[in-house]
């Protein structure tokens, strides 16, 4: 029987199948951070359990960390305590920890791949929903809760029920000024925030294959925003090239063996997916969101839809299990939600958002905090000046990205344009540190969620890619980056070209 | 964690008929900094319960006389967004034993089950009928029987079955913990590791 990539990885990790119940699934790699792990270690301690395989868990602090003066003691007591506990817990149990200031520290979903800890064919979990990012390497990667963190620490396994499977294909050439973030915002705006619930998504098609690993990570990162457990992309040369020579990647003979094993990882030619969606790259424009969930998105040149009008148009080529996407999106409740979202955002039905003043611009997060995002942003602002009314926070995803920014001369370009590059962390994506967007202010954010209050109580988040963020930071208003890209003839595209400064 | 056993719960239902209630609404990120599992209930739905000056928003259901009960009813895609188990802890700590919705975000569902909080997925029809009932009667009692996998509205005798796999049903009824079960399979786990190492 033909199998999907997901089937193959899943089946090779089953320790035991409980009749009429879940499977015991073996976990290859486990990442932990300071927010969702303390209670798991307390749970172990309370019952005298130990960490079964400490070498397969890796720790970093990222959610609570300041993005300035990281060499100083963290002032905020409530942020410092969980970080101190993580240091103590990892030391006690012999777990590798990349503390604040360490050359390998950074946002958990940025450092896993860049250190080569994330590899094709693995099962990878973390107490964080954006663990789906790691699926870009052809692995089964998904977010878990703290009780499950404790399970993995104690047993290196999880009890899991096999999800359904969805294939999303994107084919064709992307237009100039359109990046990976726009692809995924476009997809979610069409399918809605719950189309993926109960599913794992495989992304395929020529457009996806043409993306760099950074772009693929952005796509898989946001599969959770469709409700999916995770997303994955079959590994190929682009993936192997990215991993080669990374600190935890296999080396020497092991490398060749690994590549030949990884090269087998793909779905069979004809597979049964529970749902299949097809998109054309030519339809995708630079995107922004107008509402309070990531599905409330539109082209940056578009108009805020009328509440009744934002019903998904779905190109379904083959759907064996019908999701109630379209049906549910058109009902009265959804309309009242859209109205409430517009109230919160201070937008009106039918109005264009181009030219609307922005207060804050945030470049960073596990969605868009990688070197390629900084290249795109810097490429567009080069030789220009930040608008004086805009507060811009540029936060690299990791210490490595921070070093790459300087090594490639991007830091100089950004500073000359009036920007400050901060130190790595999750920062304003969820405002657990000091970086909060004030009530009522508009923030163009390269992050993943525009929920009410996500970036601070009352903050108004407009999700976008790094190019829209850069263009808007320069003009001070919501701007179509193509206006600026065309003006300078700049070739800023997200084609596969891996970072070579490792 | 030792938890309460779940068999039958009959209670007044607290109805929040909104779709896509995300975990940032259930418990905002700024309240996630404590390192224990306790005490999150006081911050449940914080930004809906209190205004920016910290004053109660009088008409939010948890601030009204209809806010008492151990069954929470909410719209579709409940618990979407972050994986924070704090959302399930906050709901359980506030005193809820079950959440009823037409469907749950995946991670929230697992988190709830791992904390003895029962997610009950009902049909659109049943949901509509209990929402209508609560609107016209300003009160709703629900009965959830985990042994029978059945939810009912005793006032109208309307009922339906809900799904939960037998393993999880057994865990909830007996207050069992997944880790005990997994550790009882330690030999299989180690055999798997040996097999995997030899096949590379």
XYZ file of C-alpha atoms in Angstrom:
702
model
C 0.000 0.000 0.000
C 1.308 3.436 -0.830
C 2.423 5.612 2.051
C 2.882 9.267 2.725
C 6.077 10.739 4.117
C 4.183 11.206 7.372
C 3.091 7.530 7.446
C 6.674 6.377 6.945
C 8.149 8.453 9.754
C 5.227 7.770 12.082
C 5.305 4.002 11.589
C 9.059 3.830 12.135
C 8.601 5.426 15.565
C 5.842 3.255 17.004
C 7.016 1.404 20.089
C 3.624 -0.161 20.729
C 0.082 0.237 19.501
C -2.607 0.093 22.194
C -5.709 -1.688 20.867
C -8.502 0.878 20.367
C -6.229 3.500 21.832
C -3.238 5.677 21.055
C 0.268 4.557 20.075
C 3.389 4.813 22.141
C 5.470 7.019 19.871
C 9.240 7.276 20.300
C 10.624 10.819 20.379
C 14.069 11.446 18.873
C 14.588 15.064 19.857
C 13.030 17.144 22.607
C 13.482 20.888 22.998
C 12.579 22.727 26.189
C 12.407 26.374 27.247
C 11.773 28.258 30.457
C 8.011 28.795 30.225
C 6.561 25.330 29.706
C 9.158 23.145 31.441
C 9.382 24.122 35.157
C 6.189 22.295 36.130
C 7.360 19.189 34.265
C 10.592 19.023 36.268
C 8.622 19.607 39.477
C 6.394 16.698 38.486
C 9.407 14.425 38.049
C 10.921 15.528 41.329
C 7.701 15.048 43.287
C 7.596 11.411 42.316
C 11.273 10.633 42.313
C 11.511 10.067 38.561
C 14.565 10.814 36.488
C 15.130 11.957 32.917
C 15.415 8.785 30.846
C 17.538 10.098 27.931
C 19.030 13.483 28.889
C 21.201 13.600 25.749
C 18.105 13.783 23.536
C 16.734 16.917 25.189
C 18.116 20.397 24.437
C 17.272 23.563 26.353
C 17.331 27.280 25.629
C 15.791 30.348 27.233
C 13.945 32.608 24.836
C 10.388 33.581 25.842
C 11.137 35.807 28.838
C 14.545 37.182 27.922
C 15.282 40.889 27.491
C 16.497 41.990 24.064
C 18.951 44.513 25.468
C 21.750 44.202 28.018
C 21.621 40.426 28.135
C 24.971 40.436 29.941
C 23.326 42.070 32.964
C 21.112 40.367 35.538
C 17.510 40.251 34.322
C 15.735 42.985 36.240
C 12.238 41.601 36.162
C 11.980 39.056 38.975
C 9.161 37.049 37.406
C 11.146 36.669 34.170
C 14.381 35.778 35.933
C 13.047 32.981 38.146
C 11.925 30.581 35.380
C 15.290 31.052 33.634
C 17.191 30.311 36.825
C 15.046 27.218 37.313
C 15.799 26.036 33.783
C 19.536 26.379 34.460
C 19.212 24.407 37.696
C 16.923 21.736 36.214
C 19.102 21.094 33.170
C 22.227 20.931 35.335
C 20.618 18.491 37.751
C 19.524 16.161 34.956
C 22.534 16.485 32.621
C 20.614 18.184 29.786
C 22.450 20.378 27.249
C 21.492 24.005 27.886
C 22.261 27.077 25.798
C 21.925 29.873 28.372
C 21.495 33.570 27.737
C 24.588 34.965 26.039
C 25.827 31.523 24.909
C 26.943 31.575 21.231
C 24.237 28.978 20.502
C 21.420 30.655 22.448
C 18.295 31.825 20.661
C 14.660 31.095 19.959
C 14.141 27.358 20.282
C 12.825 26.846 16.733
C 15.655 28.876 15.236
C 18.534 27.169 17.047
C 17.388 23.546 16.596
C 17.775 23.708 12.807
C 20.822 25.973 12.730
C 22.739 23.690 15.106
C 21.782 20.639 13.053
C 19.906 19.086 15.995
C 16.809 18.999 13.793
C 17.208 16.349 11.089
C 15.037 14.612 8.482
C 13.006 11.578 9.492
C 13.003 12.412 13.186
C 10.184 12.834 15.651
C 10.676 16.199 17.392
C 8.593 17.773 20.150
C 8.696 20.863 22.343
C 6.304 22.510 24.750
C 5.547 25.164 22.177
C 3.002 25.166 19.379
C 5.462 26.479 16.784
C 7.482 23.271 16.997
C 5.855 22.651 13.611
C 8.741 24.767 12.223
C 11.087 21.766 12.319
C 8.863 19.905 9.856
C 10.581 21.904 7.106
C 13.347 19.285 7.361
C 11.039 16.358 6.673
C 10.469 15.459 10.292
C 7.337 14.920 12.360
C 7.496 17.900 14.689
C 4.685 19.122 16.899
C 3.934 21.161 19.987
C 2.974 19.519 23.268
C 1.730 20.579 26.692
C 3.693 20.505 29.910
C 2.305 17.136 31.068
C 3.637 15.728 27.814
C 6.996 17.448 28.361
C 7.131 15.497 31.611
C 6.220 12.280 29.762
C 9.020 12.766 27.242
C 11.533 13.592 29.955
C 10.568 10.470 31.904
C 10.049 7.999 29.053
C 11.309 9.499 25.743
C 7.883 8.571 24.373
C 4.403 10.023 24.071
C 0.955 8.521 23.748
C -0.370 9.771 20.445
C -3.283 9.069 18.162
C -2.383 9.183 14.495
C -3.778 12.367 12.924
C -5.429 12.705 9.534
C -3.345 13.966 6.663
C -3.643 16.911 4.330
C -1.649 17.833 1.248
C -1.262 21.484 0.290
C 0.358 22.057 -3.087
C 1.610 25.402 -4.296
C 2.835 25.545 -7.876
C 4.234 28.231 -10.116
C 6.510 31.250 -9.909
C 6.179 33.748 -7.082
C 5.925 37.376 -8.146
C 8.639 39.813 -7.231
C 8.222 41.132 -3.692
C 6.298 38.043 -2.540
C 7.901 35.854 0.114
C 7.239 32.651 2.048
C 5.256 34.502 4.726
C 2.869 35.742 2.061
C 2.335 32.169 0.842
C 1.290 30.889 4.237
C -0.812 33.966 5.108
C -2.534 33.552 1.748
C -3.244 29.869 2.418
C -4.611 30.515 5.919
C -6.758 33.405 4.673
C -8.338 30.986 2.189
C -8.728 27.931 4.394
C -9.326 29.489 7.812
C -7.782 28.917 11.215
C -9.309 25.512 11.854
C -9.048 23.739 8.491
C -6.038 21.790 9.707
C -7.424 20.655 13.051
C -6.780 16.967 13.544
C -4.393 16.913 10.575
C -0.740 16.895 9.730
C -0.020 18.841 6.548
C 2.489 17.964 3.859
C 3.433 20.992 1.767
C 4.494 20.266 -1.787
C 4.544 21.638 -5.318
C 7.121 23.549 -7.320
C 6.823 26.812 -5.384
C 7.516 25.077 -2.068
C 10.423 23.115 -3.598
C 11.854 26.400 -4.853
C 12.008 27.896 -1.352
C 15.101 28.088 0.817
C 15.087 26.250 4.158
C 14.362 29.575 5.856
C 11.260 30.058 3.696
C 10.158 26.461 4.265
C 10.496 26.955 8.015
C 8.257 30.031 7.840
C 5.602 27.948 6.047
C 5.749 24.978 8.432
C 5.938 27.316 11.432
C 2.476 28.677 10.692
C 0.770 25.356 9.932
C -0.385 25.468 13.557
C -2.250 28.692 12.706
C -4.539 26.564 10.522
C -5.080 24.339 13.536
C -2.814 21.550 12.229
C -0.590 19.581 14.596
C 2.264 20.265 12.241
C 3.439 20.611 8.678
C 6.250 18.903 6.844
C 8.142 19.131 3.574
C 10.050 16.266 1.956
C 13.801 16.763 2.423
C 15.907 17.370 -0.683
C 19.295 18.765 -1.731
C 18.379 22.210 -0.402
C 17.763 20.648 2.990
C 20.945 18.533 2.948
C 23.032 21.521 1.849
C 21.614 23.535 4.761
C 22.461 20.813 7.286
C 25.939 19.966 6.033
C 28.646 21.011 8.474
C 26.283 22.176 11.234
C 27.563 21.391 14.750
C 25.177 18.483 15.465
C 24.834 17.227 11.877
C 26.353 13.846 11.063
C 29.890 14.124 9.686
C 32.263 12.018 7.561
C 30.941 8.568 6.611
C 27.936 9.135 8.835
C 26.975 12.122 6.704
C 26.876 10.085 3.488
C 24.871 7.329 5.160
C 22.474 9.879 6.562
C 21.940 11.574 3.198
C 21.209 8.285 1.478
C 18.715 7.437 4.228
C 17.134 10.896 4.122
C 16.836 10.771 0.339
C 14.266 7.970 0.731
C 11.979 10.218 2.735
C 9.119 11.160 0.469
C 5.503 10.316 -0.102
C 4.828 7.578 -2.631
C 3.670 8.745 -6.055
C -0.011 8.085 -5.409
C -1.106 8.554 -1.811
C -4.328 8.871 0.048
C -4.581 12.185 1.815
C -7.722 13.002 3.761
C -7.815 16.437 2.136
C -5.906 18.084 -0.708
C -5.727 21.778 -1.549
C -4.065 23.350 -4.534
C -2.815 26.932 -4.828
C -1.305 28.898 -7.681
C 1.724 31.027 -6.761
C 0.663 33.629 -9.311
C -2.406 34.435 -7.164
C -0.282 35.338 -4.151
C 0.469 38.977 -3.359
C 2.235 40.583 -0.402
C -0.142 39.950 2.493
C -1.293 41.642 5.685
C -3.941 40.780 8.248
C -6.852 43.064 9.083
C -8.365 41.180 12.028
C -7.595 39.250 15.174
C -6.746 35.809 13.897
C -4.217 34.785 11.244
C -6.998 33.722 8.885
C -8.224 37.311 8.634
C -5.721 38.213 5.941
C -5.734 39.959 2.561
C -3.385 41.334 -0.081
C -1.700 44.504 1.178
C -3.403 46.356 -1.677
C -6.799 44.945 -0.746
C -9.767 46.354 1.095
C -11.013 45.165 4.467
C -13.730 42.698 3.533
C -17.345 43.213 4.400
C -18.138 40.905 7.292
C -20.344 38.751 5.106
C -17.725 38.645 2.397
C -14.710 36.970 3.869
C -15.952 33.472 3.248
C -13.158 31.271 2.027
C -12.910 30.450 -1.639
C -11.335 27.077 -1.712
C -9.773 25.332 -4.676
C -10.267 21.764 -3.693
C -9.033 19.219 -6.148
C -9.752 16.187 -4.065
C -11.360 16.067 -0.670
C -12.291 12.769 0.836
C -13.028 14.116 4.271
C -14.972 17.329 4.183
C -13.880 19.948 6.618
C -16.670 22.295 7.534
C -14.513 25.287 6.627
C -16.647 27.103 4.119
C -19.896 26.297 5.842
C -18.783 27.487 9.229
C -17.120 30.627 7.929
C -20.304 31.936 6.443
C -22.520 31.638 9.463
C -23.783 34.449 11.633
C -21.331 33.822 14.427
C -18.404 34.294 12.069
C -19.834 37.593 10.907
C -20.139 38.875 14.442
C -16.545 37.765 15.050
C -15.354 39.751 12.054
C -17.241 42.810 13.311
C -15.690 42.425 16.746
C -12.246 42.063 15.162
C -12.717 45.249 13.154
C -13.804 47.093 16.297
C -10.696 45.911 18.091
C -8.453 46.885 15.193
C -10.208 50.206 14.576
C -10.807 49.374 10.893
C -13.960 49.765 8.829
C -15.470 47.354 6.354
C -14.472 48.083 2.794
C -11.605 50.454 3.552
C -8.129 50.002 2.080
C -5.312 49.781 4.622
C -2.519 51.000 2.344
C -1.308 54.342 3.658
C -2.581 53.795 7.202
C -0.013 55.084 9.735
C 1.861 52.450 11.737
C 3.379 52.999 15.180
C 5.580 49.935 15.566
C 7.421 47.528 13.302
C 8.643 44.210 14.680
C 11.025 42.000 12.711
C 11.791 38.721 14.446
C 10.296 35.552 16.038
C 10.444 31.880 15.098
C 8.415 32.800 12.023
C 10.690 35.472 10.530
C 13.762 35.903 12.724
C 16.244 34.087 10.495
C 19.144 35.523 8.493
C 17.206 35.508 5.242
C 14.527 37.698 6.817
C 17.165 40.200 7.872
C 18.669 40.091 4.374
C 15.285 40.879 2.868
C 14.574 43.660 5.357
C 18.043 45.205 5.020
C 17.959 44.861 1.228
C 14.860 46.985 1.102
C 15.836 49.659 3.625
C 19.387 50.041 2.245
C 20.082 53.672 1.443
C 16.779 54.808 2.946
C 15.768 56.094 6.362
C 13.344 54.776 8.946
C 10.266 56.993 9.289
C 10.639 59.127 12.391
C 7.234 58.219 13.807
C 7.920 54.493 13.761
C 9.406 52.536 16.646
C 11.162 49.534 15.121
C 12.305 46.465 17.009
C 14.615 44.231 14.989
C 15.240 41.100 17.011
C 17.396 38.289 15.569
C 16.203 34.762 16.244
C 19.538 33.631 17.650
C 23.095 34.565 18.501
C 24.166 32.955 15.234
C 21.753 35.138 13.257
C 23.064 38.131 15.202
C 26.650 37.250 14.156
C 25.605 36.630 10.560
C 23.896 40.020 10.429
C 27.182 41.693 11.311
C 29.349 39.373 9.184
C 27.269 40.139 6.105
C 27.332 43.887 6.734
C 23.556 44.022 7.280
C 23.991 45.547 10.727
C 25.784 48.537 9.204
C 23.072 49.004 6.561
C 20.345 48.818 9.203
C 22.053 51.237 11.591
C 22.693 53.716 8.782
C 19.003 53.559 7.976
C 18.163 54.425 11.592
C 17.439 50.928 12.941
C 18.791 49.203 16.025
C 19.444 45.465 15.992
C 18.607 44.006 19.371
C 19.627 40.769 21.067
C 17.856 37.437 20.397
C 14.604 36.265 21.954
C 10.868 35.819 21.373
C 10.374 39.469 22.334
C 7.274 41.270 21.054
C 5.813 38.168 19.420
C 4.047 37.514 22.715
C 5.315 40.305 24.944
C 6.469 38.166 27.862
C 9.494 40.429 28.297
C 9.492 44.246 28.304
C 8.841 44.464 24.548
C 5.104 45.097 24.578
C 3.099 47.102 22.066
C 1.083 49.769 23.920
C -2.716 49.742 23.957
C -4.309 50.917 20.731
C -1.031 51.136 18.784
C -0.600 49.520 15.369
C 2.283 47.113 14.896
C 3.331 45.571 11.596
C 4.696 42.337 12.925
C 6.500 39.501 11.148
C 5.182 37.102 13.785
C 2.537 34.405 13.711
C -0.460 35.516 15.781
C -2.575 38.665 15.794
C -4.865 37.574 18.638
C -6.318 40.291 20.843
C -3.723 41.335 23.375
C -1.062 38.965 22.052
C 1.613 41.681 21.820
C 0.370 43.492 24.935
C -3.067 44.434 26.296
C -4.961 46.319 23.590
C -2.139 46.050 21.027
C -3.236 46.009 17.372
C -1.178 43.510 15.407
C -0.965 43.439 11.630
C 0.845 40.293 10.517
C 3.078 40.583 7.468
C 6.316 39.366 5.937
C 9.673 41.119 6.300
C 9.299 43.040 3.026
C 5.978 44.649 3.964
C 7.463 45.360 7.406
C 10.553 47.005 5.893
C 8.597 49.081 3.390
C 6.204 50.277 6.105
C 9.062 51.108 8.490
C 10.540 53.396 5.803
C 7.336 55.183 4.864
C 5.639 55.130 8.267
C 2.444 53.852 6.686
C 1.269 50.439 5.486
C 3.112 50.046 2.201
C 3.244 47.589 -0.670
C 6.920 46.605 -0.834
C 6.666 46.219 -4.616
C 6.515 50.010 -4.896
C 9.959 50.251 -3.321
C 11.380 47.070 -4.828
C 10.426 48.226 -8.302
C 11.811 51.679 -7.686
C 15.309 50.356 -7.074
C 15.030 47.273 -9.266
C 16.171 45.230 -6.326
C 16.023 41.466 -6.660
C 14.753 40.445 -3.288
C 13.343 36.988 -3.566
C 13.122 33.975 -1.351
C 14.841 31.485 -3.618
C 16.780 28.617 -2.180
C 20.194 29.834 -1.167
C 21.361 28.652 2.213
C 23.315 30.687 4.676
C 26.990 29.897 4.241
C 28.269 31.501 7.404
C 27.798 28.689 9.865
C -0.081 14.474 39.285
C -2.846 12.770 41.273
C -6.129 13.978 39.952
C -9.812 13.711 40.663
C -11.609 10.766 39.196
C -14.246 11.639 36.640
C -17.435 9.641 36.350
C -20.594 11.752 36.153
C -20.790 15.525 36.357
C -24.114 17.327 36.456
C -23.968 21.066 36.791
C -25.141 24.422 35.672
C -23.281 25.320 32.466
C -21.368 28.548 31.926
C -21.998 29.507 28.310
C -19.576 31.619 26.248
C -20.967 31.212 22.719
C -17.901 32.486 20.848
C -15.879 30.639 18.222
C -12.068 30.410 18.069
C -11.438 31.205 21.722
C -7.645 31.121 21.680
C -5.290 30.367 24.536
C -4.178 34.020 24.715
C -7.781 34.856 25.682
C -8.027 31.936 28.116
C -4.827 32.963 29.864
C -2.756 35.901 28.543
C 0.995 35.247 28.178
C 1.934 37.751 30.864
C 0.436 35.413 33.479
C 2.557 32.423 32.474
C 5.591 33.256 34.542
C 4.864 31.302 37.685
C 6.589 27.962 37.832
C 3.900 25.914 39.567
C 0.667 24.501 38.156
C -1.544 26.148 40.736
C -3.312 29.475 40.979
C -4.012 30.176 37.299
C -7.797 30.238 37.801
C -7.778 33.787 39.090
C -6.414 34.965 35.738
C -8.739 32.862 33.561
C -10.157 35.033 30.729
C -8.455 37.959 32.485
C -8.800 40.504 29.676
C -12.493 39.685 29.340
C -13.119 39.817 33.089
C -11.266 43.019 33.840
C -10.748 46.319 32.016
C -7.361 48.001 31.665
C -7.774 49.612 35.111
C -8.295 46.196 36.666
C -12.001 46.786 37.318
C -14.521 44.010 36.756
C -16.366 44.110 33.439
C -19.830 43.629 34.891
C -21.574 41.955 31.979
C -18.935 39.262 31.293
C -20.525 35.983 32.286
C -17.925 34.972 34.875
C -18.727 38.231 36.690
C -22.464 37.497 36.748
C -24.697 35.090 38.618
C -24.677 32.877 35.492
C -20.943 32.355 35.928
C -21.230 29.600 38.482
C -20.980 26.002 37.385
C -18.461 23.301 36.605
C -19.200 22.849 32.887
C -17.959 25.423 30.385
C -19.702 25.646 26.995
C -17.998 27.508 24.145
C -17.976 27.808 20.350
C -15.979 25.861 17.799
C -12.160 25.616 17.675
C -11.867 26.138 21.409
C -8.300 26.415 22.729
C -6.616 27.271 19.433
C -3.254 28.996 19.403
C -0.433 28.304 21.780
C 0.385 24.963 23.386
C 0.383 26.470 26.873
C -1.028 23.893 29.290
C -1.628 26.878 31.548
C -4.917 27.281 29.622
C -6.152 23.888 30.823
C -4.747 24.527 34.302
C -6.562 27.879 34.501
C -9.895 26.370 33.476
C -9.530 23.444 35.896
C -8.221 25.669 38.682
C -11.218 27.956 38.285
C -13.377 24.930 39.057
C -14.479 23.572 35.704
C -14.525 19.792 35.226
C -15.517 19.708 31.546
C -15.569 21.907 28.448
C -18.221 21.421 25.774
C -17.645 22.624 22.198
C -18.291 21.567 18.618
C -14.589 21.027 18.311
C -11.319 21.571 20.105
C -7.868 22.557 18.992
C -5.678 19.453 19.125
C -3.100 20.478 21.693
C -5.706 21.908 24.032
C -7.635 18.647 23.884
C -4.562 16.647 24.960
C -3.694 19.147 27.661
C -7.215 19.045 29.052
C -7.269 15.240 29.124
C -3.905 15.195 30.873
C -5.365 17.328 33.640
C -8.616 15.515 34.279
C -10.561 18.221 32.425
C -12.932 16.479 30.025
C -13.291 17.972 26.524
C -16.724 16.969 25.228
C -17.131 17.417 21.490
C -20.784 17.729 20.511
C -22.569 17.983 17.176
C -23.548 21.352 15.691
C -27.154 20.313 16.297
C -26.682 19.578 19.997
C -24.635 22.751 20.442
C -27.299 24.880 18.770
C -29.990 23.290 20.913
C -28.221 23.956 24.224
C -27.310 27.517 23.187
C -30.953 28.178 22.302
C -32.098 26.619 25.533
C -29.747 28.738 27.606
C -30.824 31.901 25.768
C -34.519 31.356 26.286
C -34.245 30.076 29.845
C -31.297 32.106 31.064
C -29.942 28.948 32.620
C -28.750 25.556 31.478
C -28.019 22.345 33.340
C -25.933 19.684 31.598
C -25.143 16.146 32.612
C -21.998 14.422 31.406
C -21.659 10.697 31.962
C -18.154 9.527 31.106
C -18.968 5.848 31.721
C -21.675 5.995 29.051
C -19.801 8.592 26.948
C -23.001 10.598 26.928
C -23.943 14.238 27.382
C -27.511 15.295 28.048
C -29.721 18.280 28.718
C -31.986 16.932 31.485
C -34.447 19.794 30.988
C -35.293 18.669 27.456
C -34.168 15.032 27.598
C -31.957 15.782 24.599
C -28.772 13.751 24.661
C -25.992 12.431 22.483
C -22.912 10.251 22.657
C -19.448 11.743 22.532
C -16.142 10.210 21.522
C -13.193 9.497 23.737
C -10.835 6.599 23.241
C -11.117 3.760 25.728
C -7.628 4.288 27.040
C -8.249 7.930 27.978
C -11.693 7.121 29.349
C -10.094 4.556 31.609
C -7.416 7.043 32.748
C -9.988 9.701 33.637
C -12.359 7.346 35.430
C -9.541 5.918 37.520
C -7.392 9.017 37.877
C -4.469 7.241 36.138
C -1.458 9.000 34.740
C 0.121 8.391 31.308
C 3.634 8.275 32.714
C 2.830 5.281 34.922
C 1.532 3.501 31.861
C 4.503 4.480 29.686
C 7.015 3.451 32.328
C 5.320 0.061 32.561
C 6.454 -0.340 28.945
C 10.078 0.530 29.610
C 11.315 -2.815 28.235
C 9.559 -2.201 24.916
C 11.011 1.332 24.812
C 14.531 0.039 25.338
C 14.056 -2.727 22.771
C 12.896 -0.121 20.286
C 16.021 1.952 20.931
C 18.288 -1.063 20.357
C 16.467 -1.973 17.170
C 16.640 1.612 15.907
C 20.358 1.923 16.664
C 21.105 -1.308 14.810
C 19.133 -0.240 11.750
C 21.023 3.029 11.161
